[in-house]
JSON list of C-alpha atoms in Angstrom, two decimals:
[
{"chain": "A", "resi": 41, "resn": "MET", "atom": "CA", "xyz": [-60.46, 136.46, 112.65]},
{"chain": "A", "resi": 42, "resn": "ARG", "atom": "CA", "xyz": [-61.62, 139.48, 114.35]},
{"chain": "A", "resi": 43, "resn": "PHE", "atom": "CA", "xyz": [-59.05, 142.21, 115.00]},
{"chain": "A", "resi": 44, "resn": "PRO", "atom": "CA", "xyz": [-59.16, 144.05, 119.23]},
{"chain": "A", "resi": 45, "resn": "GLU", "atom": "CA", "xyz": [-60.80, 147.65, 119.03]},
{"chain": "A", "resi": 46, "resn": "LYS", "atom": "CA", "xyz": [-59.46, 148.51, 121.87]},
{"chain": "A", "resi": 47, "resn": "ARG", "atom": "CA", "xyz": [-55.36, 148.20, 122.87]},
{"chain": "A", "resi": 48, "resn": "GLY", "atom": "CA", "xyz": [-54.52, 145.68, 125.91]},
{"chain": "A", "resi": 49, "resn": "GLU", "atom": "CA", "xyz": [-58.25, 143.60, 124.30]},
{"chain": "A", "resi": 50, "resn": "ALA", "atom": "CA", "xyz": [-57.27, 139.85, 124.03]},
{"chain": "A", "resi": 51, "resn": "GLN", "atom": "CA", "xyz": [-56.48, 138.41, 120.77]},
{"chain": "A", "resi": 52, "resn": "PRO", "atom": "CA", "xyz": [-57.95, 134.19, 120.03]},
{"chain": "A", "resi": 53, "resn": "ILE", "atom": "CA", "xyz": [-55.02, 132.10, 119.11]},
{"chain": "A", "resi": 54, "resn": "GLY", "atom": "CA", "xyz": [-55.82, 130.87, 115.78]},
{"chain": "A", "resi": 55, "resn": "GLY", "atom": "CA", "xyz": [-59.06, 132.66, 115.28]},
{"chain": "A", "resi": 56, "resn": "LYS", "atom": "CA", "xyz": [-60.27, 129.97, 117.54]},
{"chain": "A", "resi": 57, "resn": "ARG", "atom": "CA", "xyz": [-61.17, 131.01, 121.20]},
{"chain": "A", "resi": 58, "resn": "SER", "atom": "CA", "xyz": [-59.86, 128.14, 124.18]},
{"chain": "A", "resi": 59, "resn": "THR", "atom": "CA", "xyz": [-63.14, 127.23, 126.85]},
{"chain": "A", "resi": 60, "resn": "ARG", "atom": "CA", "xyz": [-59.98, 125.12, 128.48]},
{"chain": "A", "resi": 61, "resn": "PRO", "atom": "CA", "xyz": [-59.46, 127.60, 131.61]},
{"chain": "A", "resi": 62, "resn": "ASP", "atom": "CA", "xyz": [-55.85, 126.51, 132.22]},
{"chain": "A", "resi": 63, "resn": "ARG", "atom": "CA", "xyz": [-54.91, 127.66, 129.11]},
{"chain": "A", "resi": 64, "resn": "ILE", "atom": "CA", "xyz": [-55.62, 131.20, 129.96]},
{"chain": "A", "resi": 65, "resn": "THR", "atom": "CA", "xyz": [-52.34, 133.00, 130.78]},
{"chain": "A", "resi": 66, "resn": "THR", "atom": "CA", "xyz": [-52.92, 136.74, 132.61]},
{"chain": "A", "resi": 67, "resn": "ARG", "atom": "CA", "xyz": [-50.08, 139.55, 132.71]},
{"chain": "A", "resi": 68, "resn": "ARG", "atom": "CA", "xyz": [-52.14, 141.87, 134.96]},
{"chain": "A", "resi": 69, "resn": "PRO", "atom": "CA", "xyz": [-50.16, 143.27, 137.71]},
{"chain": "A", "resi": 70, "resn": "GLU", "atom": "CA", "xyz": [-52.75, 143.56, 140.06]},
{"chain": "A", "resi": 71, "resn": "MET", "atom": "CA", "xyz": [-53.24, 139.81, 139.89]},
{"chain": "A", "resi": 72, "resn": "ALA", "atom": "CA", "xyz": [-49.43, 138.91, 141.45]},
{"chain": "A", "resi": 73, "resn": "GLU", "atom": "CA", "xyz": [-50.63, 141.75, 143.61]},
{"chain": "A", "resi": 74, "resn": "VAL", "atom": "CA", "xyz": [-53.29, 139.38, 145.07]},
{"chain": "A", "resi": 75, "resn": "MET", "atom": "CA", "xyz": [-50.29, 136.55, 145.57]},
{"chain": "A", "resi": 76, "resn": "ASP", "atom": "CA", "xyz": [-47.54, 138.01, 146.74]},
{"chain": "A", "resi": 77, "resn": "LYS", "atom": "CA", "xyz": [-51.28, 139.24, 149.47]},
{"chain": "A", "resi": 78, "resn": "THR", "atom": "CA", "xyz": [-51.73, 136.16, 149.81]},
{"chain": "A", "resi": 79, "resn": "GLN", "atom": "CA", "xyz": [-47.83, 134.35, 150.28]},
{"chain": "A", "resi": 80, "resn": "VAL", "atom": "CA", "xyz": [-47.43, 136.90, 152.91]},
{"chain": "A", "resi": 81, "resn": "ILE", "atom": "CA", "xyz": [-50.36, 135.84, 154.92]},
{"chain": "A", "resi": 82, "resn": "ALA", "atom": "CA", "xyz": [-49.27, 132.53, 154.65]},
{"chain": "A", "resi": 83, "resn": "GLY", "atom": "CA", "xyz": [-46.02, 133.30, 156.24]},
{"chain": "A", "resi": 84, "resn": "GLN", "atom": "CA", "xyz": [-47.27, 135.24, 158.06]},
{"chain": "A", "resi": 85, "resn": "ASN", "atom": "CA", "xyz": [-50.02, 132.84, 159.58]},
{"chain": "A", "resi": 86, "resn": "ASP", "atom": "CA", "xyz": [-47.22, 130.02, 159.43]},
{"chain": "A", "resi": 87, "resn": "LEU", "atom": "CA", "xyz": [-45.42, 132.10, 162.02]},
{"chain": "A", "resi": 88, "resn": "VAL", "atom": "CA", "xyz": [-47.41, 133.17, 164.40]},
{"chain": "A", "resi": 89, "resn": "ARG", "atom": "CA", "xyz": [-48.67, 129.04, 164.46]},
{"chain": "A", "resi": 90, "resn": "THR", "atom": "CA", "xyz": [-45.38, 128.41, 165.47]},
{"chain": "A", "resi": 91, "resn": "ALA", "atom": "CA", "xyz": [-45.00, 131.11, 168.04]},
{"chain": "A", "resi": 92, "resn": "LEU", "atom": "CA", "xyz": [-47.31, 128.98, 169.99]},
{"chain": "A", "resi": 93, "resn": "ALA", "atom": "CA", "xyz": [-44.75, 125.82, 171.05]},
{"chain": "A", "resi": 94, "resn": "ASP", "atom": "CA", "xyz": [-41.25, 127.88, 169.66]},
{"chain": "A", "resi": 95, "resn": "SER", "atom": "CA", "xyz": [-39.96, 131.29, 171.37]},
{"chain": "A", "resi": 96, "resn": "GLN", "atom": "CA", "xyz": [-37.48, 131.43, 168.27]},
{"chain": "A", "resi": 97, "resn": "ALA", "atom": "CA", "xyz": [-40.23, 132.16, 166.31]},
{"chain": "A", "resi": 98, "resn": "ASN", "atom": "CA", "xyz": [-42.77, 133.97, 169.04]},
{"chain": "A", "resi": 99, "resn": "ARG", "atom": "CA", "xyz": [-39.28, 136.35, 169.15]},
{"chain": "A", "resi": 100, "resn": "GLU", "atom": "CA", "xyz": [-38.92, 136.41, 165.42]},
{"chain": "A", "resi": 101, "resn": "ALA", "atom": "CA", "xyz": [-42.92, 137.56, 165.20]},
{"chain": "A", "resi": 102, "resn": "LYS", "atom": "CA", "xyz": [-42.30, 140.44, 167.48]},
{"chain": "A", "resi": 103, "resn": "GLU", "atom": "CA", "xyz": [-38.69, 142.00, 165.59]},
{"chain": "A", "resi": 104, "resn": "LYS", "atom": "CA", "xyz": [-41.27, 141.38, 162.48]},
{"chain": "A", "resi": 105, "resn": "GLY", "atom": "CA", "xyz": [-43.79, 143.84, 164.29]},
{"chain": "A", "resi": 106, "resn": "ILE", "atom": "CA", "xyz": [-46.70, 140.77, 163.97]},
{"chain": "A", "resi": 107, "resn": "ARG", "atom": "CA", "xyz": [-49.17, 141.09, 166.94]},
{"chain": "A", "resi": 108, "resn": "PHE", "atom": "CA", "xyz": [-51.48, 137.51, 167.77]},
{"chain": "A", "resi": 109, "resn": "GLN", "atom": "CA", "xyz": [-53.33, 136.48, 170.59]},
{"chain": "A", "resi": 110, "resn": "PHE", "atom": "CA", "xyz": [-54.15, 132.46, 171.08]},
{"chain": "A", "resi": 111, "resn": "VAL", "atom": "CA", "xyz": [-57.74, 132.03, 172.39]},
{"chain": "A", "resi": 112, "resn": "TRP", "atom": "CA", "xyz": [-60.30, 128.92, 172.82]},
{"chain": "A", "resi": 113, "resn": "THR", "atom": "CA", "xyz": [-63.93, 128.39, 173.42]},
{"chain": "A", "resi": 114, "resn": "PRO", "atom": "CA", "xyz": [-65.61, 127.94, 176.89]},
{"chain": "A", "resi": 115, "resn": "GLY", "atom": "CA", "xyz": [-66.13, 124.14, 174.78]},
{"chain": "A", "resi": 116, "resn": "VAL", "atom": "CA", "xyz": [-61.89, 123.55, 174.89]},
{"chain": "A", "resi": 117, "resn": "ASN", "atom": "CA", "xyz": [-61.81, 125.10, 177.95]},
{"chain": "A", "resi": 118, "resn": "ALA", "atom": "CA", "xyz": [-63.35, 122.36, 179.24]},
{"chain": "A", "resi": 119, "resn": "LYS", "atom": "CA", "xyz": [-62.22, 119.56, 177.50]},
{"chain": "A", "resi": 120, "resn": "LEU", "atom": "CA", "xyz": [-57.99, 120.30, 177.85]},
{"chain": "A", "resi": 121, "resn": "LEU", "atom": "CA", "xyz": [-57.72, 123.64, 179.90]},
{"chain": "A", "resi": 122, "resn": "GLN", "atom": "CA", "xyz": [-59.56, 121.77, 182.51]},
{"chain": "A", "resi": 123, "resn": "THR", "atom": "CA", "xyz": [-57.46, 118.57, 181.73]},
{"chain": "A", "resi": 124, "resn": "GLY", "atom": "CA", "xyz": [-53.75, 120.48, 182.15]},
{"chain": "A", "resi": 125, "resn": "LYS", "atom": "CA", "xyz": [-54.06, 120.19, 178.26]},
{"chain": "A", "resi": 126, "resn": "ILE", "atom": "CA", "xyz": [-53.55, 123.49, 176.49]},
{"chain": "A", "resi": 127, "resn": "ALA", "atom": "CA", "xyz": [-50.11, 122.62, 176.44]},
{"chain": "A", "resi": 128, "resn": "GLN", "atom": "CA", "xyz": [-50.67, 119.88, 173.62]},
{"chain": "A", "resi": 129, "resn": "LEU", "atom": "CA", "xyz": [-52.79, 122.07, 171.81]},
{"chain": "A", "resi": 130, "resn": "ALA", "atom": "CA", "xyz": [-50.11, 124.52, 171.42]},
{"chain": "A", "resi": 131, "resn": "THR", "atom": "CA", "xyz": [-47.64, 122.06, 170.62]},
{"chain": "A", "resi": 132, "resn": "ALA", "atom": "CA", "xyz": [-50.33, 120.63, 167.87]},
{"chain": "A", "resi": 133, "resn": "ILE", "atom": "CA", "xyz": [-51.20, 124.10, 166.00]},
{"chain": "A", "resi": 134, "resn": "ALA", "atom": "CA", "xyz": [-47.24, 124.99, 166.31]},
{"chain": "A", "resi": 135, "resn": "SER", "atom": "CA", "xyz": [-46.28, 122.09, 164.30]},
{"chain": "A", "resi": 136, "resn": "PHE", "atom": "CA", "xyz": [-49.60, 121.19, 161.72]},
{"chain": "A", "resi": 137, "resn": "ASP", "atom": "CA", "xyz": [-47.58, 121.22, 158.36]},
{"chain": "A", "resi": 138, "resn": "GLY", "atom": "CA", "xyz": [-51.26, 119.01, 156.60]},
{"chain": "A", "resi": 139, "resn": "PHE", "atom": "CA", "xyz": [-52.20, 122.04, 154.35]},
{"chain": "A", "resi": 140, "resn": "THR", "atom": "CA", "xyz": [-53.47, 120.75, 150.68]},
{"chain": "A", "resi": 141, "resn": "GLU", "atom": "CA", "xyz": [-55.40, 122.35, 148.27]},
{"chain": "A", "resi": 142, "resn": "ASP", "atom": "CA", "xyz": [-58.32, 120.65, 149.42]},
{"chain": "A", "resi": 143, "resn": "ASN", "atom": "CA", "xyz": [-58.12, 122.22, 153.33]},
{"chain": "A", "resi": 144, "resn": "ASP", "atom": "CA", "xyz": [-56.49, 124.97, 152.75]},
{"chain": "A", "resi": 145, "resn": "PRO", "atom": "CA", "xyz": [-58.12, 126.49, 148.27]},
{"chain": "A", "resi": 146, "resn": "TYR", "atom": "CA", "xyz": [-56.51, 130.41, 149.50]},
{"chain": "A", "resi": 147, "resn": "LYS", "atom": "CA", "xyz": [-53.18, 129.54, 150.20]},
{"chain": "A", "resi": 148, "resn": "GLN", "atom": "CA", "xyz": [-53.77, 131.52, 153.56]},
{"chain": "A", "resi": 149, "resn": "ARG", "atom": "CA", "xyz": [-52.96, 128.54, 156.17]},
{"chain": "A", "resi": 150, "resn": "ASP", "atom": "CA", "xyz": [-55.62, 129.77, 158.47]},
{"chain": "A", "resi": 151, "resn": "PHE", "atom": "CA", "xyz": [-57.72, 127.35, 158.67]},
{"chain": "A", "resi": 152, "resn": "PHE", "atom": "CA", "xyz": [-57.78, 123.51, 160.00]},
{"chain": "A", "resi": 153, "resn": "SER", "atom": "CA", "xyz": [-58.50, 120.93, 162.36]},
{"chain": "A", "resi": 154, "resn": "THR", "atom": "CA", "xyz": [-55.79, 119.07, 164.69]},
{"chain": "A", "resi": 155, "resn": "GLU", "atom": "CA", "xyz": [-56.47, 116.80, 167.69]},
{"chain": "A", "resi": 156, "resn": "VAL", "atom": "CA", "xyz": [-55.64, 116.96, 170.87]},
{"chain": "A", "resi": 157, "resn": "GLU", "atom": "CA", "xyz": [-55.85, 113.38, 173.15]},
{"chain": "A", "resi": 158, "resn": "GLY", "atom": "CA", "xyz": [-58.59, 112.12, 170.88]},
{"chain": "A", "resi": 159, "resn": "THR", "atom": "CA", "xyz": [-60.51, 115.41, 170.96]},
{"chain": "A", "resi": 160, "resn": "LYS", "atom": "CA", "xyz": [-60.65, 117.50, 167.01]},
{"chain": "A", "resi": 161, "resn": "VAL", "atom": "CA", "xyz": [-60.46, 120.97, 167.91]},
{"chain": "A", "resi": 162, "resn": "PHE", "atom": "CA", "xyz": [-60.87, 123.60, 164.45]},
{"chain": "A", "resi": 163, "resn": "VAL", "atom": "CA", "xyz": [-58.58, 126.30, 164.23]},
{"chain": "A", "resi": 164, "resn": "LYS", "atom": "CA", "xyz": [-58.75, 129.91, 163.12]},
{"chain": "A", "resi": 165, "resn": "ILE", "atom": "CA", "xyz": [-56.90, 133.12, 162.58]},
{"chain": "A", "resi": 166, "resn": "ASP", "atom": "CA", "xyz": [-58.61, 135.97, 161.57]},
{"chain": "A", "resi": 167, "resn": "TYR", "atom": "CA", "xyz": [-57.10, 139.44, 161.22]},
{"chain": "A", "resi": 168, "resn": "TYR", "atom": "CA", "xyz": [-58.14, 142.29, 163.15]},
{"chain": "A", "resi": 169, "resn": "ASP", "atom": "CA", "xyz": [-57.13, 145.05, 163.35]},
{"chain": "A", "resi": 170, "resn": "ARG", "atom": "CA", "xyz": [-55.15, 147.24, 166.12]},
{"chain": "A", "resi": 171, "resn": "GLU", "atom": "CA", "xyz": [-57.65, 148.41, 168.84]},
{"chain": "A", "resi": 172, "resn": "LEU", "atom": "CA", "xyz": [-59.29, 144.81, 167.84]},
{"chain": "A", "resi": 173, "resn": "ARG", "atom": "CA", "xyz": [-62.60, 146.19, 167.35]},
{"chain": "A", "resi": 174, "resn": "GLY", "atom": "CA", "xyz": [-63.07, 145.44, 163.58]},
{"chain": "A", "resi": 175, "resn": "GLY", "atom": "CA", "xyz": [-60.94, 143.09, 160.50]},
{"chain": "A", "resi": 176, "resn": "SER", "atom": "CA", "xyz": [-58.24, 145.15, 159.47]},
{"chain": "A", "resi": 177, "resn": "GLU", "atom": "CA", "xyz": [-57.67, 147.16, 155.93]},
{"chain": "A", "resi": 178, "resn": "ASP", "atom": "CA", "xyz": [-54.77, 145.01, 154.97]},
{"chain": "A", "resi": 179, "resn": "PRO", "atom": "CA", "xyz": [-53.67, 141.82, 156.65]},
{"chain": "A", "resi": 180, "resn": "THR", "atom": "CA", "xyz": [-50.22, 141.23, 154.85]},
{"chain": "A", "resi": 181, "resn": "ASP", "atom": "CA", "xyz": [-49.28, 144.67, 156.78]},
{"chain": "A", "resi": 182, "resn": "PRO", "atom": "CA", "xyz": [-48.64, 144.23, 160.60]},
{"chain": "A", "resi": 183, "resn": "ALA", "atom": "CA", "xyz": [-48.41, 147.92, 161.78]},
{"chain": "A", "resi": 184, "resn": "GLN", "atom": "CA", "xyz": [-52.52, 147.18, 160.87]},
{"chain": "A", "resi": 185, "resn": "THR", "atom": "CA", "xyz": [-53.19, 144.28, 161.82]},
{"chain": "A", "resi": 186, "resn": "VAL", "atom": "CA", "xyz": [-53.21, 141.80, 165.28]},
{"chain": "A", "resi": 187, "resn": "ARG", "atom": "CA", "xyz": [-54.19, 138.16, 164.26]},
{"chain": "A", "resi": 188, "resn": "VAL", "atom": "CA", "xyz": [-56.47, 135.87, 166.12]},
{"chain": "A", "resi": 189, "resn": "ILE", "atom": "CA", "xyz": [-56.25, 132.49, 166.64]},
{"chain": "A", "resi": 190, "resn": "THR", "atom": "CA", "xyz": [-58.29, 130.30, 167.72]},
{"chain": "A", "resi": 191, "resn": "ALA", "atom": "CA", "xyz": [-59.29, 126.67, 169.17]},
{"chain": "A", "resi": 192, "resn": "MET", "atom": "CA", "xyz": [-62.60, 125.73, 169.21]},
{"chain": "A", "resi": 193, "resn": "LEU", "atom": "CA", "xyz": [-64.40, 122.55, 169.29]},
{"chain": "A", "resi": 194, "resn": "PRO", "atom": "CA", "xyz": [-66.27, 121.83, 165.55]},
{"chain": "A", "resi": 195, "resn": "ASN", "atom": "CA", "xyz": [-70.17, 121.71, 167.42]},
{"chain": "A", "resi": 196, "resn": "GLU", "atom": "CA", "xyz": [-68.58, 125.29, 168.07]},
{"chain": "A", "resi": 197, "resn": "TYR", "atom": "CA", "xyz": [-67.79, 126.33, 164.73]}
]
């Protein structure tokens, strides 16, 4: 076993390096910050999704300064708006809680699919700057961010 040449260099336990990634532990503060930001983004996404059909969640989002818009594509317009199903779509989006490791690998809860009256719809949440001209510099900061919830048909993705 050799000794680390620099302070902070990893030392193998017992002189052997583990090849199993599940045995690696980090105490790097920047990694904790990334996890904290992910949790903030997920929480804000949950709030704006819920606010589509819940006036109390809508008030809470406003009180926290979280701005958002709900838009849909021409395909959703043709299939659901013209048949009076947009309110059902908003309720389906607001009540969605089926996030798993498979469909939400980044844990931001910003993309999923739902179904309304037999029509499959993809839902994506994007983070724009306050003028809606480009991406937000910091999606966790409501002062810099407008969330845009877009509903689209799968063939429009």
